mmCIF file of C-alpha atoms in Angstrom:
data_model
loop_
_atom_site.group_PDB
_atom_site.id
_atom_site.type_symbol
_atom_site.label_atom_id
_atom_site.label_comp_id
_atom_site.label_asym_id
_atom_site.label_seq_id
_atom_site.Cartn_x
_atom_site.Cartn_y
_atom_site.Cartn_z
ATOM 1 C CA MET A 281 22.426 -93.027 -10.917
ATOM 2 C CA GLU A 282 25.586 -91.057 -11.407
ATOM 3 C CA GLY A 283 26.741 -88.161 -9.395
ATOM 4 C CA SER A 284 29.794 -86.007 -8.895
ATOM 5 C CA ALA A 285 31.028 -83.368 -6.536
ATOM 6 C CA LYS A 286 34.190 -81.524 -5.705
ATOM 7 C CA GLN A 287 35.341 -79.351 -2.843
ATOM 8 C CA LYS A 288 38.451 -77.616 -1.579
ATOM 9 C CA VAL A 289 39.282 -78.898 1.917
ATOM 10 C CA PRO A 290 39.832 -75.851 4.129
ATOM 11 C CA GLY A 291 43.606 -75.555 4.628
ATOM 12 C CA GLY A 292 44.026 -78.638 2.455
ATOM 13 C CA LYS A 293 43.635 -79.824 -1.100
ATOM 14 C CA LEU A 294 40.955 -80.392 -3.758
ATOM 15 C CA ILE A 295 38.987 -83.605 -3.677
ATOM 16 C CA SER A 296 36.598 -84.685 -6.432
ATOM 17 C CA VAL A 297 34.264 -87.709 -6.392
ATOM 18 C CA ARG A 298 32.407 -89.489 -9.119
ATOM 19 C CA ILE A 299 29.876 -92.049 -7.886
ATOM 20 C CA SER A 300 27.513 -94.676 -9.265
ATOM 21 C CA PHE A 301 24.701 -95.698 -6.939
ATOM 22 C CA ASP A 302 21.079 -96.756 -6.463
ATOM 23 C CA THR A 303 20.054 -97.886 -3.003
ATOM 24 C CA LEU A 304 23.630 -99.014 -2.648
ATOM 25 C CA ILE A 305 26.834 -97.367 -3.770
ATOM 26 C CA SER A 306 28.308 -99.397 -6.580
ATOM 27 C CA ARG A 307 31.428 -97.436 -7.538
ATOM 28 C CA VAL A 308 33.397 -94.477 -6.188
ATOM 29 C CA GLU A 309 36.277 -92.752 -7.972
ATOM 30 C CA ILE A 310 38.247 -90.140 -6.028
ATOM 31 C CA THR A 311 40.541 -87.613 -7.784
ATOM 32 C CA GLY A 312 42.293 -84.476 -6.680
ATOM 33 C CA ASP A 313 45.560 -82.771 -5.885
ATOM 34 C CA PHE A 314 45.955 -84.324 -2.372
ATOM 35 C CA PHE A 315 48.651 -86.650 -1.167
ATOM 36 C CA LEU A 316 48.005 -90.167 0.061
ATOM 37 C CA HIS A 317 50.667 -92.686 1.101
ATOM 38 C CA PRO A 318 51.012 -95.421 -0.041
ATOM 39 C CA GLU A 319 49.585 -94.163 -3.320
ATOM 40 C CA GLU A 320 48.393 -97.580 -4.430
ATOM 41 C CA ALA A 321 46.026 -97.741 -1.440
ATOM 42 C CA LEU A 322 43.547 -95.116 -2.750
ATOM 43 C CA SER A 323 41.627 -98.017 -4.237
ATOM 44 C CA CYS A 324 41.125 -99.423 -0.705
ATOM 45 C CA ILE A 325 39.444 -96.109 0.319
ATOM 46 C CA GLU A 326 37.308 -96.190 -2.816
ATOM 47 C CA GLY A 327 36.504 -99.846 -2.238
ATOM 48 C CA SER A 328 35.509 -99.231 1.403
ATOM 49 C CA MET A 329 32.362 -97.475 0.184
ATOM 50 C CA ALA A 330 31.255 -100.041 -2.461
ATOM 51 C CA GLY A 331 28.145 -101.856 -1.323
ATOM 52 C CA VAL A 332 27.361 -99.245 1.329
ATOM 53 C CA LYS A 333 23.804 -97.790 1.565
ATOM 54 C CA ALA A 334 23.685 -94.437 -0.280
ATOM 55 C CA ASP A 335 21.706 -92.961 2.642
ATOM 56 C CA GLU A 336 24.262 -93.960 5.290
ATOM 57 C CA PRO A 337 24.874 -91.001 7.586
ATOM 58 C CA GLU A 338 27.996 -88.962 6.727
ATOM 59 C CA GLN A 339 29.619 -89.550 10.153
ATOM 60 C CA GLU A 340 29.326 -93.344 9.662
ATOM 61 C CA MET A 341 30.745 -93.067 6.201
ATOM 62 C CA ALA A 342 33.693 -91.014 7.557
ATOM 63 C CA ALA A 343 34.243 -93.718 10.209
ATOM 64 C CA ARG A 344 34.290 -96.312 7.496
ATOM 65 C CA VAL A 345 36.914 -94.367 5.534
ATOM 66 C CA ARG A 346 38.978 -93.807 8.633
ATOM 67 C CA SER A 347 38.888 -97.521 9.469
ATOM 68 C CA ALA A 348 39.979 -98.469 5.916
ATOM 69 C CA ALA A 349 42.821 -95.954 6.137
ATOM 70 C CA GLU A 350 44.019 -97.278 9.503
ATOM 71 C CA SER A 351 43.802 -100.921 8.522
ATOM 72 C CA HIS A 352 45.913 -100.257 5.384
ATOM 73 C CA GLY A 353 48.380 -97.875 7.104
ATOM 74 C CA ILE A 354 47.254 -95.020 4.842
ATOM 75 C CA GLU A 355 48.390 -91.471 5.542
ATOM 76 C CA MET A 356 46.324 -88.729 3.966
ATOM 77 C CA ILE A 357 47.714 -85.246 3.505
ATOM 78 C CA GLY A 358 45.482 -82.422 2.376
ATOM 79 C CA ILE A 359 42.233 -84.469 2.768
ATOM 80 C CA THR A 360 40.600 -86.233 5.699
ATOM 81 C CA PRO A 361 38.066 -89.119 6.095
ATOM 82 C CA GLU A 362 35.462 -86.491 6.939
ATOM 83 C CA ALA A 363 36.209 -84.625 3.647
ATOM 84 C CA VAL A 364 36.012 -87.846 1.708
ATOM 85 C CA ALA A 365 32.657 -88.699 3.267
ATOM 86 C CA SER A 366 31.191 -85.220 2.806
ATOM 87 C CA THR A 367 32.210 -85.124 -0.857
ATOM 88 C CA VAL A 368 30.665 -88.579 -1.393
ATOM 89 C CA LYS A 369 27.412 -87.426 0.189
ATOM 90 C CA MET A 370 27.463 -84.223 -1.881
ATOM 91 C CA ALA A 371 27.937 -86.385 -5.048
ATOM 92 C CA ILE A 372 24.975 -88.557 -4.018
ATOM 93 C CA ARG A 373 22.790 -85.430 -3.471
ATOM 94 C CA ASN A 374 23.879 -84.026 -6.851
ATOM 95 C CA GLY A 375 23.153 -87.328 -8.551
ATOM 96 C CA MET A 376 19.669 -87.544 -6.950
ATOM 97 C CA GLU A 377 18.878 -83.945 -7.924
ATOM 98 C CA SER A 378 19.903 -84.372 -11.543
ATOM 99 C CA ASN A 379 17.981 -87.627 -11.695
ATOM 100 C CA LYS A 380 14.809 -85.747 -10.555
ATOM 101 C CA ALA A 381 15.340 -83.049 -13.150
ATOM 102 C CA MET B 68 77.045 -90.430 3.451
ATOM 103 C CA GLU B 69 78.099 -89.073 0.107
ATOM 104 C CA TRP B 70 75.480 -87.691 -2.245
ATOM 105 C CA ARG B 71 75.557 -87.918 -5.986
ATOM 106 C CA VAL B 72 74.579 -84.673 -7.716
ATOM 107 C CA ILE B 73 73.506 -84.767 -11.412
ATOM 108 C CA LYS B 74 73.845 -81.412 -13.142
ATOM 109 C CA LEU B 75 71.092 -79.479 -14.835
ATOM 110 C CA ARG B 76 70.063 -80.728 -18.283
ATOM 111 C CA PRO B 77 67.001 -80.566 -20.466
ATOM 112 C CA ILE B 78 65.094 -83.888 -20.630
ATOM 113 C CA GLY B 79 61.638 -85.022 -21.932
ATOM 114 C CA ALA B 80 58.725 -85.591 -19.617
ATOM 115 C CA TYR B 81 58.571 -89.356 -19.925
ATOM 116 C CA MET B 82 62.268 -89.807 -19.317
ATOM 117 C CA ASN B 83 62.195 -87.455 -16.376
ATOM 118 C CA MET B 84 59.605 -89.646 -14.696
ATOM 119 C CA GLY B 85 61.465 -92.815 -15.760
ATOM 120 C CA ILE B 86 64.772 -91.528 -14.417
ATOM 121 C CA ASP B 87 63.188 -90.704 -10.970
ATOM 122 C CA GLU B 88 61.786 -94.207 -10.680
ATOM 123 C CA ALA B 89 64.925 -95.924 -11.947
ATOM 124 C CA VAL B 90 67.093 -93.974 -9.489
ATOM 125 C CA MET B 91 64.683 -94.900 -6.650
ATOM 126 C CA GLU B 92 65.251 -98.553 -7.544
ATOM 127 C CA SER B 93 69.033 -98.240 -7.661
ATOM 128 C CA VAL B 94 69.217 -96.360 -4.382
ATOM 129 C CA ARG B 95 66.871 -98.926 -2.783
ATOM 130 C CA ASP B 96 69.179 -101.699 -3.995
ATOM 131 C CA GLY B 97 72.375 -100.001 -2.835
ATOM 132 C CA ARG B 98 73.601 -99.570 -6.397
ATOM 133 C CA ALA B 99 73.703 -95.778 -6.207
ATOM 134 C CA ASP B 100 74.291 -93.062 -3.638
ATOM 135 C CA PRO B 101 71.462 -90.810 -2.532
ATOM 136 C CA THR B 102 70.909 -88.508 -5.502
ATOM 137 C CA ILE B 103 70.125 -84.894 -6.156
ATOM 138 C CA ARG B 104 69.203 -84.194 -9.813
ATOM 139 C CA PHE B 105 68.470 -80.941 -11.573
ATOM 140 C CA TYR B 106 66.662 -80.737 -14.890
ATOM 141 C CA THR B 107 64.446 -78.744 -17.197
ATOM 142 C CA TRP B 108 61.710 -80.125 -19.389
ATOM 143 C CA ASN B 109 62.210 -80.208 -23.166
ATOM 144 C CA PRO B 110 59.840 -80.143 -24.879
ATOM 145 C CA SER B 111 57.647 -78.164 -22.473
ATOM 146 C CA ALA B 112 55.262 -80.482 -20.592
ATOM 147 C CA VAL B 113 52.351 -80.759 -18.149
ATOM 148 C CA SER B 114 52.681 -83.104 -15.279
ATOM 149 C CA ILE B 115 49.579 -84.069 -13.218
ATOM 150 C CA GLY B 116 49.417 -85.495 -9.708
ATOM 151 C CA ARG B 117 49.034 -89.225 -9.117
ATOM 152 C CA PHE B 118 45.358 -88.895 -8.261
ATOM 153 C CA GLN B 119 44.287 -86.281 -10.810
ATOM 154 C CA SER B 120 42.246 -86.823 -13.954
ATOM 155 C CA MET B 121 44.166 -85.947 -17.085
ATOM 156 C CA ARG B 122 41.021 -85.029 -18.926
ATOM 157 C CA GLU B 123 39.759 -82.769 -16.120
ATOM 158 C CA GLU B 124 43.102 -81.003 -15.508
ATOM 159 C CA VAL B 125 44.661 -80.634 -18.929
ATOM 160 C CA ASN B 126 43.568 -79.090 -22.197
ATOM 161 C CA ILE B 127 44.858 -82.095 -24.166
ATOM 162 C CA GLY B 128 43.968 -80.652 -27.600
ATOM 163 C CA ARG B 129 45.925 -77.467 -26.837
ATOM 164 C CA CYS B 130 48.880 -79.474 -25.616
ATOM 165 C CA LYS B 131 48.957 -81.477 -28.867
ATOM 166 C CA GLU B 132 48.837 -78.272 -30.916
ATOM 167 C CA LEU B 133 51.757 -76.774 -28.967
ATOM 168 C CA GLY B 134 53.796 -80.053 -28.791
ATOM 169 C CA VAL B 135 53.489 -80.105 -25.032
ATOM 170 C CA ASP B 136 53.917 -83.557 -23.502
ATOM 171 C CA CYS B 137 51.482 -84.683 -20.751
ATOM 172 C CA VAL B 138 52.503 -87.155 -18.039
ATOM 173 C CA ARG B 139 51.118 -88.496 -14.789
ATOM 174 C CA ARG B 140 53.576 -88.302 -11.902
ATOM 175 C CA ILE B 141 53.993 -90.999 -9.244
ATOM 176 C CA THR B 142 53.642 -88.268 -6.644
ATOM 177 C CA GLY B 143 50.442 -86.638 -5.516
ATOM 178 C CA GLY B 144 49.810 -82.913 -5.766
ATOM 179 C CA GLY B 145 48.524 -80.734 -8.566
ATOM 180 C CA ALA B 146 48.995 -80.174 -12.266
ATOM 181 C CA VAL B 147 52.038 -78.243 -13.233
ATOM 182 C CA TYR B 148 53.000 -76.594 -16.565
ATOM 183 C CA HIS B 149 56.747 -77.081 -17.083
ATOM 184 C CA ASP B 150 57.840 -74.414 -19.579
ATOM 185 C CA ARG B 151 61.164 -75.454 -21.091
ATOM 186 C CA ASN B 152 62.697 -72.067 -20.361
ATOM 187 C CA GLY B 153 60.563 -71.167 -17.434
ATOM 188 C CA GLU B 154 61.748 -73.223 -14.496
ATOM 189 C CA VAL B 155 64.375 -75.380 -12.871
ATOM 190 C CA THR B 156 63.216 -78.738 -11.461
ATOM 191 C CA TYR B 157 64.954 -80.906 -8.880
ATOM 192 C CA SER B 158 64.580 -84.454 -7.674
ATOM 193 C CA VAL B 159 65.881 -85.748 -4.336
ATOM 194 C CA ILE B 160 66.065 -89.531 -3.927
ATOM 195 C CA ALA B 161 67.374 -90.832 -0.685
ATOM 196 C CA PRO B 162 66.798 -93.487 2.001
ATOM 197 C CA GLU B 163 64.288 -92.347 4.576
ATOM 198 C CA ARG B 164 66.934 -92.462 7.327
ATOM 199 C CA LEU B 165 68.728 -89.473 5.726
ATOM 200 C CA LEU B 166 65.666 -87.251 6.101
ATOM 201 C CA PRO B 167 63.244 -86.291 8.883
ATOM 202 C CA LYS B 168 60.946 -89.200 9.604
ATOM 203 C CA GLY B 169 57.548 -87.579 8.978
ATOM 204 C CA ILE B 170 56.409 -86.612 5.504
ATOM 205 C CA ARG B 171 55.527 -83.033 6.486
ATOM 206 C CA GLU B 172 58.854 -82.586 8.291
ATOM 207 C CA SER B 173 60.826 -83.892 5.353
ATOM 208 C CA TYR B 174 58.974 -81.468 3.027
ATOM 209 C CA ARG B 175 60.142 -78.685 5.323
ATOM 210 C CA GLU B 176 63.734 -80.029 5.249
ATOM 211 C CA ILE B 177 64.128 -80.301 1.486
ATOM 212 C CA CYS B 178 62.160 -77.096 0.809
ATOM 213 C CA GLY B 179 64.705 -75.510 3.178
ATOM 214 C CA TRP B 180 67.437 -76.382 0.658
ATOM 215 C CA VAL B 181 65.453 -74.580 -2.035
ATOM 216 C CA ILE B 182 64.988 -71.557 0.243
ATOM 217 C CA SER B 183 68.696 -71.545 1.064
ATOM 218 C CA GLY B 184 69.530 -71.561 -2.683
ATOM 219 C CA LEU B 185 67.096 -68.705 -3.376
ATOM 220 C CA ALA B 186 68.560 -66.685 -0.435
ATOM 221 C CA SER B 187 72.001 -66.887 -2.131
ATOM 222 C CA ILE B 188 70.584 -64.748 -4.973
ATOM 223 C CA GLY B 189 68.846 -62.350 -2.645
ATOM 224 C CA ILE B 190 65.342 -63.882 -2.762
ATOM 225 C CA ARG B 191 63.692 -64.253 0.669
ATOM 226 C CA ALA B 192 61.406 -67.231 0.318
ATOM 227 C CA GLU B 193 59.318 -69.065 2.946
ATOM 228 C CA PHE B 194 58.092 -72.598 3.329
ATOM 229 C CA ALA B 195 54.263 -72.663 3.038
ATOM 230 C CA PRO B 196 52.946 -75.991 4.272
ATOM 231 C CA ILE B 197 51.866 -78.433 2.960
ATOM 232 C CA ASN B 198 54.241 -78.408 0.060
ATOM 233 C CA ASP B 199 54.763 -74.923 -1.337
ATOM 234 C CA ILE B 200 57.417 -72.210 -1.223
ATOM 235 C CA THR B 201 56.298 -68.601 -1.414
ATOM 236 C CA VAL B 202 57.887 -65.131 -1.893
ATOM 237 C CA ASN B 203 55.748 -62.314 -0.486
ATOM 238 C CA GLY B 204 52.851 -64.723 -0.173
ATOM 239 C CA LYS B 205 53.016 -65.826 -3.833
ATOM 240 C CA LYS B 206 53.903 -69.321 -4.857
ATOM 241 C CA ILE B 207 57.294 -69.665 -6.450
ATOM 242 C CA SER B 208 57.819 -73.410 -6.001
ATOM 243 C CA GLY B 209 55.597 -76.511 -5.791
ATOM 244 C CA ASN B 210 56.917 -79.777 -4.388
ATOM 245 C CA ALA B 211 55.711 -83.359 -4.201
ATOM 246 C CA GLN B 212 56.860 -86.446 -2.377
ATOM 247 C CA THR B 213 56.427 -90.209 -2.418
ATOM 248 C CA ARG B 214 57.949 -93.023 -0.446
ATOM 249 C CA LYS B 215 58.464 -96.624 -1.518
ATOM 250 C CA ASP B 216 60.481 -99.438 -0.013
ATOM 251 C CA GLY B 217 62.167 -97.046 2.407
ATOM 252 C CA ILE B 218 63.204 -94.567 -0.322
ATOM 253 C CA VAL B 219 61.966 -90.992 -0.457
ATOM 254 C CA LEU B 220 61.489 -89.220 -3.758
ATOM 255 C CA GLN B 221 60.723 -85.497 -3.623
ATOM 256 C CA HIS B 222 60.672 -83.438 -6.703
ATOM 257 C CA GLY B 223 59.766 -79.855 -7.203
ATOM 258 C CA THR B 224 59.851 -76.916 -9.551
ATOM 259 C CA ILE B 225 61.156 -73.409 -9.031
ATOM 260 C CA LEU B 226 59.486 -70.912 -11.399
ATOM 261 C CA TYR B 227 62.009 -68.806 -13.337
ATOM 262 C CA ASP B 228 60.302 -67.010 -16.216
ATOM 263 C CA LEU B 229 56.923 -68.674 -16.554
ATOM 264 C CA ASP B 230 54.809 -67.889 -19.558
ATOM 265 C CA ILE B 231 51.608 -67.515 -17.499
ATOM 266 C CA LYS B 232 49.353 -67.215 -20.590
ATOM 267 C CA ALA B 233 50.813 -70.499 -21.984
ATOM 268 C CA MET B 234 50.192 -72.107 -18.566
ATOM 269 C CA PHE B 235 46.541 -71.100 -18.573
ATOM 270 C CA GLY B 236 46.243 -72.318 -22.161
ATOM 271 C CA VAL B 237 47.206 -75.874 -21.236
ATOM 272 C CA LEU B 238 45.723 -76.258 -17.746
ATOM 273 C CA ASN B 239 42.057 -76.291 -16.770
ATOM 274 C CA VAL B 240 42.098 -74.319 -13.569
ATOM 275 C CA SER B 241 39.001 -74.953 -11.441
ATOM 276 C CA ARG B 242 37.206 -72.269 -9.490
ATOM 277 C CA GLU B 243 36.879 -74.587 -6.460
ATOM 278 C CA LYS B 244 40.613 -74.689 -6.139
ATOM 279 C CA ILE B 245 40.986 -71.002 -5.602
ATOM 280 C CA SER B 246 37.714 -70.328 -3.890
ATOM 281 C CA ASP B 247 39.019 -70.301 -0.362
ATOM 282 C CA LYS B 248 41.862 -68.017 -1.159
ATOM 283 C CA ALA B 249 39.463 -65.142 -1.832
ATOM 284 C CA ILE B 250 41.170 -64.024 -4.959
ATOM 285 C CA LYS B 251 39.921 -63.747 -8.532
ATOM 286 C CA SER B 252 42.975 -64.568 -10.533
ATOM 287 C CA VAL B 253 45.394 -67.445 -10.323
ATOM 288 C CA GLU B 254 47.986 -65.062 -11.729
ATOM 289 C CA GLU B 255 47.909 -63.220 -8.435
ATOM 290 C CA ARG B 256 49.007 -66.318 -6.626
ATOM 291 C CA VAL B 257 52.132 -67.057 -8.624
ATOM 292 C CA THR B 258 55.489 -65.385 -8.853
ATOM 293 C CA ARG B 259 58.865 -66.153 -10.481
ATOM 294 C CA VAL B 260 62.522 -65.669 -9.873
ATOM 295 C CA LEU B 261 62.860 -62.999 -12.619
ATOM 296 C CA ASP B 262 60.429 -60.797 -10.634
ATOM 297 C CA TYR B 263 63.112 -60.567 -7.998
ATOM 298 C CA SER B 264 66.517 -61.213 -9.644
ATOM 299 C CA SER B 265 68.168 -60.787 -13.071
ATOM 300 C CA VAL B 266 70.008 -64.087 -12.682
ATOM 301 C CA SER B 267 70.123 -66.442 -15.734
ATOM 302 C CA GLN B 268 68.344 -69.794 -15.686
ATOM 303 C CA ASN B 269 71.762 -71.484 -15.294
ATOM 304 C CA GLY B 270 72.563 -69.002 -12.532
ATOM 305 C CA LEU B 271 69.373 -70.076 -10.751
ATOM 306 C CA TYR B 272 70.487 -73.716 -11.041
ATOM 307 C CA LEU B 273 73.917 -72.829 -9.536
ATOM 308 C CA ALA B 274 72.199 -70.981 -6.690
ATOM 309 C CA LEU B 275 69.916 -73.929 -6.005
ATOM 310 C CA LEU B 276 72.903 -76.302 -6.225
ATOM 311 C CA SER B 277 74.641 -74.277 -3.490
ATOM 312 C CA GLY B 278 71.590 -74.576 -1.222
ATOM 313 C CA PHE B 279 71.147 -78.290 -1.818
ATOM 314 C CA VAL B 280 74.746 -79.360 -1.194
ATOM 315 C CA ARG B 281 75.391 -77.092 1.846
ATOM 316 C CA ASN B 282 76.727 -79.198 4.738
ATOM 317 C CA LYS B 283 76.757 -82.351 2.608
ATOM 318 C CA GLU B 284 79.488 -84.549 1.239
ATOM 319 C CA TYR B 285 78.800 -84.882 -2.475
ATOM 320 C CA LYS B 286 80.297 -85.457 -5.863
ATOM 321 C CA MET B 287 79.025 -84.536 -9.252
ATOM 322 C CA GLY B 288 77.899 -87.655 -11.141
ATOM 323 C CA GLU B 289 75.842 -89.153 -13.917
ATOM 324 C CA LEU B 290 73.280 -91.921 -14.243
ATOM 325 C CA THR B 291 74.857 -95.363 -14.439
ATOM 326 C CA ALA B 292 74.379 -97.335 -17.689
ATOM 327 C CA ASP B 293 71.877 -99.602 -15.862
ATOM 328 C CA GLU B 294 69.901 -96.560 -14.660
ATOM 329 C CA ALA B 295 69.865 -94.992 -18.062
ATOM 330 C CA SER B 296 68.530 -98.143 -19.739
ATOM 331 C CA ARG B 297 65.985 -98.746 -16.983
ATOM 332 C CA SER B 298 64.856 -95.139 -17.322
ATOM 333 C CA GLU B 299 64.219 -95.631 -21.012
ATOM 334 C CA GLU B 300 62.369 -98.821 -20.353
ATOM 335 C CA LEU B 301 60.042 -97.115 -17.743
ATOM 336 C CA ALA B 302 59.585 -94.050 -19.935
ATOM 337 C CA GLY B 303 58.377 -96.194 -22.864
ATOM 338 C CA SER B 304 56.369 -98.882 -21.034
ATOM 339 C CA VAL B 305 54.760 -96.811 -18.260
ATOM 340 C CA TYR B 306 55.061 -93.055 -18.534
ATOM 341 C CA ARG B 307 54.388 -92.705 -22.242
ATOM 342 C CA SER B 308 51.367 -95.049 -22.004
ATOM 343 C CA ASP B 309 47.715 -94.008 -22.047
ATOM 344 C CA GLN B 310 47.023 -96.764 -19.542
ATOM 345 C CA TRP B 311 49.107 -94.864 -16.974
ATOM 346 C CA ASN B 312 48.387 -91.258 -18.045
ATOM 347 C CA PHE B 313 44.654 -91.683 -18.371
ATOM 348 C CA SER B 314 44.181 -94.155 -15.506
ATOM 349 C CA ARG B 315 41.949 -91.558 -13.749
#
């Protein structure tokens, strides 16, 4: 399945997610007008969710993103691990709904 | 520490990005002093943030019709329409030690130079974190920063006489982006120097220059021959390429 979602982080920036998944997440692409340093490391955040169960709770997904950010020395400005996780979950829900329809 | 200041001139989008990266390399290698550069974009161009999708953000067909170049920046942030007569853009490239340590603090510092320049022509502007400058609550300047190998690049635009209709023609502005600002029109969020001053575009540049060099040792300079050729190489191999511009 494919899904997408976007949201404006309150007081922050826009984040948009495109996702491919079945039981497991196979691919995540994050776009938006946020800042992330070092820039090359966005792929580490995207990669941290590959292979994860699509029904993993949002809090655990946020912890996973936070851990990837910390281990790669990533600083996010305008988005947060929680915002990334909530947008991913929103994209999964959107994908499931459009699959039903 | 003496700064090199490169005076305002019109330059194409791909070269503008190439110059920024080439100067980052030369400052990193100690081949050039920290640099402040002013420029306009000719032809007019759209730049998108490092993490944005070109197809989502930009009306590519309209840009082609109008001869507007489209380029991905190495900095994050949002899509910007750079009208060739409608703004002045700056780049600051310096070792991290010359600027406040934190990214947010260094935005405030460099945006302070812009605010100081605007004050010299009677415009009272304010820093609006994360990366904007506003006048009476409306955005007049957007700024974006990256850091690599101990070198800071911050570039930003100051709106002079923006053709707002042209901007909306080339950018796809999403409703989500403005939803939390409780306003219907993006036009209501943006202002420009000519709304507050009758200064010429060159006069705006001179005002900004005065703000940027205040309390600094500096000399007016140019790109070195090595920087110029490296800029052209980067413009052609990276910034003009679909592989870079459509990578997301």
